[in-house]
């Protein structure tokens, strides 16, 4: 099978891909404008194999010589025959990927509706919710998304100031968990308070009530709030939430936010089982 070739960094599609990879607001603007995110690497592409939202695959002659990559490409186009496959010149992969010796496989994914729906048009979000309040480290955000999926918390809101959920670094850290989640980002505190119907529990070090005393409250839908690495949960959200502490050795000041999220979400899961 012959695929379309991309041999120049001036190619319009290649330029679009580079824009999607950009960090910060530039990359986010490109993703929202195109309605697409870039999946880099074999694991992420494998996660979406067979999903019509994965409309474009990118590889190279070297990539197609890899059995695992060629299987992914041909399996996906067999299920989704309208998929476009582009074969990049191998020299372009050094420009495309931040990863050393990265496998020559990537994909363009249509963003789900939840990511493109303006927050003001969402009246309510019922059931369990995880709220990420200005968590800036992409690795932390991706790890928390992976934990949320594992613990069955499928609705995640990221407030303005969070690392962008569909950025390359968050996607890599999420390890495919994005496909299992309904993700909402760029929300203000007021939009969170207006839409979330479950009682809010804010993980905070100085709260009087501790996690292991909740029991009955965790049997019902809750909205866990995880605050930024340096400042914790914002005052606006904390004022409307019940503060919950995680018991630990007093010689340790705090936990990494992704660790705290894992403890709270899995304790919720444990109580319900």
Short mmCIF file of C-alpha atoms in Angstrom, two decimals, residues 16-132:
data_model
loop_
_atom_site.label_atom_id
_atom_site.label_comp_id
_atom_site.label_asym_id
_atom_site.label_seq_id
_atom_site.Cartn_x
_atom_site.Cartn_y
_atom_site.Cartn_z
CA UNK A 16 0.15 21.97 11.91
CA UNK A 17 1.62 19.03 13.84
CA UNK A 18 4.42 21.22 15.17
CA UNK A 19 1.84 23.77 16.33
CA UNK A 20 -0.06 21.04 18.18
CA UNK A 21 3.18 20.12 19.95
CA UNK A 22 3.86 23.65 21.14
CA UNK A 23 3.90 24.16 24.88
CA UNK A 24 1.65 26.50 26.81
CA UNK A 25 -1.11 28.60 25.32
CA UNK A 26 0.22 28.35 21.77
CA UNK A 27 -0.25 24.59 21.66
CA UNK A 28 -3.62 24.81 23.40
CA UNK A 29 -4.82 27.41 20.91
CA UNK A 30 -3.79 25.16 18.03
CA UNK A 31 -5.55 22.13 19.53
CA UNK A 32 -8.80 24.00 20.12
CA UNK A 33 -8.69 25.63 16.67
CA UNK A 34 -8.11 22.34 14.85
CA UNK A 35 -10.12 20.17 17.24
CA UNK A 36 -7.23 17.71 17.28
CA UNK A 37 -4.47 16.42 19.53
CA UNK A 38 -1.24 14.66 18.62
CA UNK A 39 -0.65 11.12 19.86
CA UNK A 40 3.06 10.35 19.99
CA UNK A 41 4.46 6.84 20.29
CA UNK A 42 3.28 3.30 19.88
CA UNK A 43 1.43 2.97 23.19
CA UNK A 44 -0.83 5.98 22.69
CA UNK A 45 -1.62 5.08 19.10
CA UNK A 46 -2.39 1.49 20.13
CA UNK A 47 -4.86 2.81 22.71
CA UNK A 48 -7.00 4.38 20.00
CA UNK A 49 -6.67 1.67 17.32
CA UNK A 50 -10.11 1.06 15.84
CA UNK A 51 -11.49 4.41 17.01
CA UNK A 52 -12.76 6.56 14.11
CA UNK A 53 -11.56 9.65 16.00
CA UNK A 54 -8.01 8.62 15.05
CA UNK A 55 -8.23 9.90 11.49
CA UNK A 56 -4.58 10.41 10.56
CA UNK A 57 -1.55 8.19 11.15
CA UNK A 58 2.05 9.30 10.67
CA UNK A 59 4.96 6.95 10.18
CA UNK A 60 8.05 6.53 8.02
CA UNK A 61 9.78 3.90 5.93
CA UNK A 62 11.87 3.03 8.98
CA UNK A 63 8.73 2.87 11.13
CA UNK A 64 6.99 0.46 8.77
CA UNK A 65 9.97 -1.90 9.06
CA UNK A 66 9.06 -2.28 12.74
CA UNK A 67 6.61 -5.17 13.06
CA UNK A 68 4.72 -3.64 15.98
CA UNK A 69 4.26 -0.32 14.18
CA UNK A 70 3.22 -1.88 10.87
CA UNK A 71 0.67 -4.08 12.68
CA UNK A 72 -0.85 -1.01 14.35
CA UNK A 73 -1.06 0.90 11.07
CA UNK A 74 -2.67 -1.90 9.07
CA UNK A 75 -4.98 -2.99 11.89
CA UNK A 76 -6.32 0.54 12.26
CA UNK A 77 -6.89 1.16 8.56
CA UNK A 78 -8.61 -2.23 8.25
CA UNK A 79 -11.13 -1.17 10.90
CA UNK A 80 -11.24 2.50 9.84
CA UNK A 81 -10.57 2.48 6.08
CA UNK A 82 -11.05 6.25 5.74
CA UNK A 83 -7.91 6.86 7.81
CA UNK A 84 -5.22 8.87 6.04
CA UNK A 85 -1.66 7.58 6.47
CA UNK A 86 1.32 9.82 5.83
CA UNK A 87 4.87 8.59 5.48
CA UNK A 88 7.36 11.16 6.74
CA UNK A 89 10.93 11.42 5.62
CA UNK A 90 12.96 9.85 8.43
CA UNK A 91 14.94 13.07 8.90
CA UNK A 92 11.74 14.88 9.92
CA UNK A 93 11.20 12.66 12.97
CA UNK A 94 14.03 14.38 14.84
CA UNK A 95 12.05 17.60 14.44
CA UNK A 96 8.73 15.96 15.27
CA UNK A 97 9.49 14.14 18.49
CA UNK A 98 10.98 15.29 21.79
CA UNK A 99 11.83 11.67 22.61
CA UNK A 100 15.27 10.23 21.96
CA UNK A 101 15.10 7.30 19.52
CA UNK A 102 11.32 7.73 19.37
CA UNK A 103 9.43 5.05 17.40
CA UNK A 104 8.25 6.43 14.07
CA UNK A 105 4.53 6.38 14.77
CA UNK A 106 2.10 9.14 15.70
CA UNK A 107 -1.52 10.02 15.09
CA UNK A 108 -3.90 12.95 14.90
CA UNK A 109 -6.94 12.42 17.10
CA UNK A 110 -10.20 14.34 16.99
CA UNK A 111 -10.77 15.81 20.44
CA UNK A 112 -13.86 14.52 22.25
CA UNK A 113 -16.92 16.72 22.58
CA UNK A 114 -16.34 17.37 26.29
CA UNK A 115 -13.08 19.18 25.51
CA UNK A 116 -14.65 21.48 22.94
CA UNK A 117 -17.86 22.30 24.82
CA UNK A 118 -17.73 25.77 26.45
CA UNK A 119 -18.01 25.46 30.26
CA UNK A 120 -20.84 28.00 30.36
CA UNK A 121 -23.02 25.70 28.24
CA UNK A 122 -22.78 22.83 30.76
CA UNK A 123 -25.54 23.21 33.35
CA UNK A 124 -24.61 20.35 35.67
CA UNK A 125 -22.18 17.47 36.08
CA UNK A 126 -23.82 14.83 38.23
CA UNK A 127 -22.01 11.98 39.95
CA UNK A 128 -18.38 11.65 40.94
CA UNK A 129 -16.02 14.37 39.73
CA UNK A 130 -12.31 15.00 40.12
CA UNK A 131 -11.33 18.67 40.12
CA UNK A 132 -7.75 19.66 39.34
#
